[in-house]
Amino acid sequence: MRYAKDEKFVYGEFNRISLGSKSPILSLNVDLGVKGFLKSNYNYQKVKLNVTDKLFFGYLGSFRYTIEAGKMWGTVPYPFLFIHQGNETWGYSYSDFNAMNIGEFMSDEYASLSVAHYFGGLFLNRIPLLRRLKWRELVTAKIVYGKLNDRHSQVMDLPSFTSSLSNKPYIEASAGIENIFKI
């Protein structure tokens, strides 16, 4: 389920693109596995809640945050767990953890927070030659904390390249410049 009050869209022939909403966007995903139903081998329940919003501060720029939490009940092999999204490309991803490898961390319950502040040229526009480049500065931070119960390893061993977030959060922070190539 997804709730976005007064959300606006641009429609194409085959898809639609969200222009966002002035209110927070709430998403709730529920997965249910029933052993024996359509030849299923596992009995589990999986719930994920996501809240995303963008706040505008006028001259100081804008701030975007995403809060997410998920929990799983039941015993399943690792592909059914929450696999935290890593990014191994050179490009920056707003939704993935950019310093995390793909499949590096898995959880059966977790909470995460992602924040980004876009200054919109607040600092670089003060420098005369840099003002002509129209670069925009931003800072971001992402954190995820989760747990992985040992009961899942009874069904299938975790791959050697992955681990649990038990007893420690994964945190990454960055500062950067946007609009370098005017795209």
PDB file of C-alpha atoms in Angstrom:
ATOM      1  CA  MET A   1       0.000   0.000   0.000  1.00  0.00           C
ATOM      2  CA  ARG A   2       1.156   3.531  -0.714  1.00  0.00           C
ATOM      3  CA  TYR A   3      -0.331   6.791   0.489  1.00  0.00           C
ATOM      4  CA  ALA A   4       0.766  10.121  -0.976  1.00  0.00           C
ATOM      5  CA  LYS A   5      -1.643  12.991  -0.355  1.00  0.00           C
ATOM      6  CA  ASP A   6      -2.135  15.264  -3.400  1.00  0.00           C
ATOM      7  CA  GLU A   7       0.613  13.537  -5.384  1.00  0.00           C
ATOM      8  CA  LYS A   8       1.025  14.782  -8.954  1.00  0.00           C
ATOM      9  CA  PHE A   9       2.084  12.673 -11.949  1.00  0.00           C
ATOM     10  CA  VAL A  10       3.304  13.088 -15.498  1.00  0.00           C
ATOM     11  CA  TYR A  11       1.811  10.356 -17.696  1.00  0.00           C
ATOM     12  CA  GLY A  12       3.525   8.803 -20.709  1.00  0.00           C
ATOM     13  CA  GLU A  13       2.370   6.109 -23.093  1.00  0.00           C
ATOM     14  CA  PHE A  14       3.705   3.244 -20.972  1.00  0.00           C
ATOM     15  CA  ASN A  15       4.531   4.715 -17.573  1.00  0.00           C
ATOM     16  CA  ARG A  16       3.956   7.559 -15.182  1.00  0.00           C
ATOM     17  CA  ILE A  17       6.472   9.614 -13.235  1.00  0.00           C
ATOM     18  CA  SER A  18       5.720  10.984  -9.799  1.00  0.00           C
ATOM     19  CA  LEU A  19       6.342  14.679  -9.220  1.00  0.00           C
ATOM     20  CA  GLY A  20       6.086  14.093  -5.496  1.00  0.00           C
ATOM     21  CA  SER A  21       3.814  15.399  -2.809  1.00  0.00           C
ATOM     22  CA  LYS A  22       3.966  18.234  -0.301  1.00  0.00           C
ATOM     23  CA  SER A  23       3.096  15.719   2.424  1.00  0.00           C
ATOM     24  CA  PRO A  24       5.106  12.685   3.565  1.00  0.00           C
ATOM     25  CA  ILE A  25       4.742   9.599   1.373  1.00  0.00           C
ATOM     26  CA  LEU A  26       3.978   6.410   3.305  1.00  0.00           C
ATOM     27  CA  SER A  27       4.535   2.905   1.934  1.00  0.00           C
ATOM     28  CA  LEU A  28       3.661  -0.399   3.571  1.00  0.00           C
ATOM     29  CA  ASN A  29       4.742  -3.704   2.045  1.00  0.00           C
ATOM     30  CA  VAL A  30       3.489  -7.003   3.447  1.00  0.00           C
ATOM     31  CA  ASP A  31       4.666 -10.395   2.175  1.00  0.00           C
ATOM     32  CA  LEU A  32       3.079 -13.627   3.301  1.00  0.00           C
ATOM     33  CA  GLY A  33       4.295 -17.150   2.692  1.00  0.00           C
ATOM     34  CA  VAL A  34       1.998 -20.076   3.480  1.00  0.00           C
ATOM     35  CA  LYS A  35       3.642 -23.488   3.478  1.00  0.00           C
ATOM     36  CA  GLY A  36       1.957 -25.779   0.949  1.00  0.00           C
ATOM     37  CA  PHE A  37       0.050 -23.005  -0.853  1.00  0.00           C
ATOM     38  CA  LEU A  38       1.066 -23.047  -4.541  1.00  0.00           C
ATOM     39  CA  LYS A  39       3.917 -25.460  -3.635  1.00  0.00           C
ATOM     40  CA  SER A  40       5.491 -23.024  -1.155  1.00  0.00           C
ATOM     41  CA  ASN A  41       8.076 -24.528   1.215  1.00  0.00           C
ATOM     42  CA  TYR A  42       8.132 -21.757   3.845  1.00  0.00           C
ATOM     43  CA  ASN A  43       5.767 -20.195   6.328  1.00  0.00           C
ATOM     44  CA  TYR A  44       6.657 -16.536   6.986  1.00  0.00           C
ATOM     45  CA  GLN A  45       5.380 -12.968   7.328  1.00  0.00           C
ATOM     46  CA  LYS A  46       7.398  -9.944   6.238  1.00  0.00           C
ATOM     47  CA  VAL A  47       6.467  -6.288   6.859  1.00  0.00           C
ATOM     48  CA  LYS A  48       8.276  -3.134   5.691  1.00  0.00           C
ATOM     49  CA  LEU A  49       7.224   0.472   6.429  1.00  0.00           C
ATOM     50  CA  ASN A  50       8.766   3.439   4.604  1.00  0.00           C
ATOM     51  CA  VAL A  51       8.226   7.192   5.152  1.00  0.00           C
ATOM     52  CA  THR A  52       9.757   9.720   2.728  1.00  0.00           C
ATOM     53  CA  ASP A  53       9.450  13.496   2.723  1.00  0.00           C
ATOM     54  CA  LYS A  54      11.153  16.569   1.325  1.00  0.00           C
ATOM     55  CA  LEU A  55      11.208  19.811   3.316  1.00  0.00           C
ATOM     56  CA  PHE A  56      11.986  23.200   1.812  1.00  0.00           C
ATOM     57  CA  PHE A  57      13.895  25.840   3.792  1.00  0.00           C
ATOM     58  CA  GLY A  58      13.853  28.665   1.256  1.00  0.00           C
ATOM     59  CA  TYR A  59      17.274  30.274   1.008  1.00  0.00           C
ATOM     60  CA  LEU A  60      18.946  27.454   2.987  1.00  0.00           C
ATOM     61  CA  GLY A  61      17.956  24.746   0.471  1.00  0.00           C
ATOM     62  CA  SER A  62      15.951  21.575   0.894  1.00  0.00           C
ATOM     63  CA  PHE A  63      16.138  18.492   3.105  1.00  0.00           C
ATOM     64  CA  ARG A  64      15.020  14.984   2.145  1.00  0.00           C
ATOM     65  CA  TYR A  65      14.673  12.083   4.561  1.00  0.00           C
ATOM     66  CA  THR A  66      13.606   8.463   4.409  1.00  0.00           C
ATOM     67  CA  ILE A  67      12.825   6.371   7.473  1.00  0.00           C
ATOM     68  CA  GLU A  68      12.367   2.656   6.953  1.00  0.00           C
ATOM     69  CA  ALA A  69      11.798  -0.337   9.216  1.00  0.00           C
ATOM     70  CA  GLY A  70      11.186  -3.986   8.511  1.00  0.00           C
ATOM     71  CA  LYS A  71      10.560  -7.217  10.400  1.00  0.00           C
ATOM     72  CA  MET A  72      10.248 -10.853   9.394  1.00  0.00           C
ATOM     73  CA  TRP A  73       8.626 -13.722  11.270  1.00  0.00           C
ATOM     74  CA  GLY A  74       9.322 -17.327  10.333  1.00  0.00           C
ATOM     75  CA  THR A  75      12.363 -19.248   9.131  1.00  0.00           C
ATOM     76  CA  VAL A  76      13.493 -18.739   5.541  1.00  0.00           C
ATOM     77  CA  PRO A  77      16.635 -19.088   3.375  1.00  0.00           C
ATOM     78  CA  TYR A  78      18.740 -15.958   2.898  1.00  0.00           C
ATOM     79  CA  PRO A  79      17.247 -14.779  -0.448  1.00  0.00           C
ATOM     80  CA  PHE A  80      13.965 -14.105   1.406  1.00  0.00           C
ATOM     81  CA  LEU A  81      15.630 -11.909   4.066  1.00  0.00           C
ATOM     82  CA  PHE A  82      16.002  -8.120   3.927  1.00  0.00           C
ATOM     83  CA  ILE A  83      19.114  -7.697   1.780  1.00  0.00           C
ATOM     84  CA  HIS A  84      20.363  -4.141   2.279  1.00  0.00           C
ATOM     85  CA  GLN A  85      20.991  -2.507  -1.073  1.00  0.00           C
ATOM     86  CA  GLY A  86      24.623  -1.801  -1.854  1.00  0.00           C
ATOM     87  CA  ASN A  87      25.977   0.068  -4.862  1.00  0.00           C
ATOM     88  CA  GLU A  88      29.099  -1.096  -6.667  1.00  0.00           C
ATOM     89  CA  THR A  89      28.871   1.388  -9.543  1.00  0.00           C
ATOM     90  CA  TRP A  90      30.661   4.716  -9.976  1.00  0.00           C
ATOM     91  CA  GLY A  91      27.346   6.575  -9.978  1.00  0.00           C
ATOM     92  CA  TYR A  92      25.683   7.860  -6.832  1.00  0.00           C
ATOM     93  CA  SER A  93      22.390   6.271  -5.833  1.00  0.00           C
ATOM     94  CA  TYR A  94      19.928   8.124  -3.608  1.00  0.00           C
ATOM     95  CA  SER A  95      18.267   4.966  -2.304  1.00  0.00           C
ATOM     96  CA  ASP A  96      21.226   2.563  -1.973  1.00  0.00           C
ATOM     97  CA  PHE A  97      24.190   2.505   0.388  1.00  0.00           C
ATOM     98  CA  ASN A  98      26.971   3.735  -1.887  1.00  0.00           C
ATOM     99  CA  ALA A  99      29.941   2.373   0.085  1.00  0.00           C
ATOM    100  CA  MET A 100      28.311  -1.027   0.732  1.00  0.00           C
ATOM    101  CA  ASN A 101      28.840  -4.016  -1.535  1.00  0.00           C
ATOM    102  CA  ILE A 102      25.833  -5.795  -3.014  1.00  0.00           C
ATOM    103  CA  GLY A 103      24.595  -8.444  -0.556  1.00  0.00           C
ATOM    104  CA  GLU A 104      27.149  -7.478   2.107  1.00  0.00           C
ATOM    105  CA  PHE A 105      24.581  -7.243   4.938  1.00  0.00           C
ATOM    106  CA  MET A 106      21.290  -9.049   5.579  1.00  0.00           C
ATOM    107  CA  SER A 107      18.729  -8.782   8.373  1.00  0.00           C
ATOM    108  CA  ASP A 108      15.425 -10.210   9.497  1.00  0.00           C
ATOM    109  CA  GLU A 109      14.591  -7.008  11.382  1.00  0.00           C
ATOM    110  CA  TYR A 110      16.049  -3.566  10.785  1.00  0.00           C
ATOM    111  CA  ALA A 111      15.600   0.190  10.929  1.00  0.00           C
ATOM    112  CA  SER A 112      17.261   2.697   8.632  1.00  0.00           C
ATOM    113  CA  LEU A 113      17.476   6.448   8.153  1.00  0.00           C
ATOM    114  CA  SER A 114      18.675   8.326   5.090  1.00  0.00           C
ATOM    115  CA  VAL A 115      19.007  12.121   5.075  1.00  0.00           C
ATOM    116  CA  ALA A 116      20.244  14.562   2.439  1.00  0.00           C
ATOM    117  CA  HIS A 117      20.498  18.344   2.570  1.00  0.00           C
ATOM    118  CA  TYR A 118      20.707  20.178  -0.768  1.00  0.00           C
ATOM    119  CA  PHE A 119      22.161  23.658  -0.310  1.00  0.00           C
ATOM    120  CA  GLY A 120      21.395  24.774  -3.876  1.00  0.00           C
ATOM    121  CA  GLY A 121      24.582  26.815  -4.335  1.00  0.00           C
ATOM    122  CA  LEU A 122      24.390  28.554  -0.954  1.00  0.00           C
ATOM    123  CA  PHE A 123      28.190  28.455  -0.483  1.00  0.00           C
ATOM    124  CA  LEU A 124      29.644  28.096  -3.995  1.00  0.00           C
ATOM    125  CA  ASN A 125      27.560  30.979  -5.344  1.00  0.00           C
ATOM    126  CA  ARG A 126      29.534  33.287  -2.993  1.00  0.00           C
ATOM    127  CA  ILE A 127      32.736  32.660  -4.965  1.00  0.00           C
ATOM    128  CA  PRO A 128      32.655  34.790  -8.160  1.00  0.00           C
ATOM    129  CA  LEU A 129      34.265  32.368 -10.637  1.00  0.00           C
ATOM    130  CA  LEU A 130      32.501  29.310  -9.239  1.00  0.00           C
ATOM    131  CA  ARG A 131      29.129  31.070  -9.410  1.00  0.00           C
ATOM    132  CA  ARG A 132      29.288  30.866 -13.223  1.00  0.00           C
ATOM    133  CA  LEU A 133      29.536  27.046 -13.041  1.00  0.00           C
ATOM    134  CA  LYS A 134      26.196  26.852 -11.163  1.00  0.00           C
ATOM    135  CA  TRP A 135      27.383  23.967  -9.001  1.00  0.00           C
ATOM    136  CA  ARG A 136      25.227  22.968  -6.026  1.00  0.00           C
ATOM    137  CA  GLU A 137      26.493  21.451  -2.799  1.00  0.00           C
ATOM    138  CA  LEU A 138      24.914  18.670  -0.753  1.00  0.00           C
ATOM    139  CA  VAL A 139      25.614  16.517   2.290  1.00  0.00           C
ATOM    140  CA  THR A 140      24.102  13.100   2.976  1.00  0.00           C
ATOM    141  CA  ALA A 141      24.114  10.471   5.702  1.00  0.00           C
ATOM    142  CA  LYS A 142      22.686   6.948   5.777  1.00  0.00           C
ATOM    143  CA  ILE A 143      22.461   4.504   8.654  1.00  0.00           C
ATOM    144  CA  VAL A 144      20.996   1.016   9.038  1.00  0.00           C
ATOM    145  CA  TYR A 145      20.832  -1.143  12.139  1.00  0.00           C
ATOM    146  CA  GLY A 146      19.549  -4.679  11.999  1.00  0.00           C
ATOM    147  CA  LYS A 147      19.575  -8.138  13.510  1.00  0.00           C
ATOM    148  CA  LEU A 148      19.758 -11.578  11.959  1.00  0.00           C
ATOM    149  CA  ASN A 149      18.524 -14.585  13.877  1.00  0.00           C
ATOM    150  CA  ASP A 150      20.568 -17.792  13.615  1.00  0.00           C
ATOM    151  CA  ARG A 151      17.447 -19.846  12.834  1.00  0.00           C
ATOM    152  CA  HIS A 152      17.710 -18.927   9.125  1.00  0.00           C
ATOM    153  CA  SER A 153      21.110 -20.660   8.770  1.00  0.00           C
ATOM    154  CA  GLN A 154      19.360 -23.975   9.545  1.00  0.00           C
ATOM    155  CA  VAL A 155      17.567 -23.719   6.183  1.00  0.00           C
ATOM    156  CA  MET A 156      20.495 -22.439   4.066  1.00  0.00           C
ATOM    157  CA  ASP A 157      23.967 -21.175   4.945  1.00  0.00           C
ATOM    158  CA  LEU A 158      24.678 -17.498   4.360  1.00  0.00           C
ATOM    159  CA  PRO A 159      27.164 -16.814   1.552  1.00  0.00           C
ATOM    160  CA  SER A 160      30.732 -16.161   2.690  1.00  0.00           C
ATOM    161  CA  PHE A 161      30.627 -12.535   1.453  1.00  0.00           C
ATOM    162  CA  THR A 162      27.680 -11.524   3.650  1.00  0.00           C
ATOM    163  CA  SER A 163      27.171 -10.919   7.357  1.00  0.00           C
ATOM    164  CA  SER A 164      24.734  -9.620   9.923  1.00  0.00           C
ATOM    165  CA  LEU A 165      24.596  -6.086  11.335  1.00  0.00           C
ATOM    166  CA  SER A 166      24.346  -7.480  14.888  1.00  0.00           C
ATOM    167  CA  ASN A 167      25.713  -5.198  17.614  1.00  0.00           C
ATOM    168  CA  LYS A 168      26.829  -2.467  15.219  1.00  0.00           C
ATOM    169  CA  PRO A 169      25.108  -0.120  12.767  1.00  0.00           C
ATOM    170  CA  TYR A 170      26.327   0.529   9.246  1.00  0.00           C
ATOM    171  CA  ILE A 171      26.845   4.275   8.696  1.00  0.00           C
ATOM    172  CA  GLU A 172      28.011   6.270   5.709  1.00  0.00           C
ATOM    173  CA  ALA A 173      28.206  10.028   5.156  1.00  0.00           C
ATOM    174  CA  SER A 174      29.183  12.110   2.167  1.00  0.00           C
ATOM    175  CA  ALA A 175      29.568  15.654   0.941  1.00  0.00           C
ATOM    176  CA  GLY A 176      29.526  16.532  -2.707  1.00  0.00           C
ATOM    177  CA  ILE A 177      28.761  18.814  -5.601  1.00  0.00           C
ATOM    178  CA  GLU A 178      25.859  18.406  -8.027  1.00  0.00           C
ATOM    179  CA  ASN A 179      25.247  19.781 -11.509  1.00  0.00           C
ATOM    180  CA  ILE A 180      28.873  19.395 -12.589  1.00  0.00           C
ATOM    181  CA  PHE A 181      27.957  18.364 -16.136  1.00  0.00           C
ATOM    182  CA  LYS A 182      24.714  20.433 -16.215  1.00  0.00           C
ATOM    183  CA  ILE A 183      22.515  17.325 -16.474  1.00  0.00           C
TER     184      ILE A 183
END
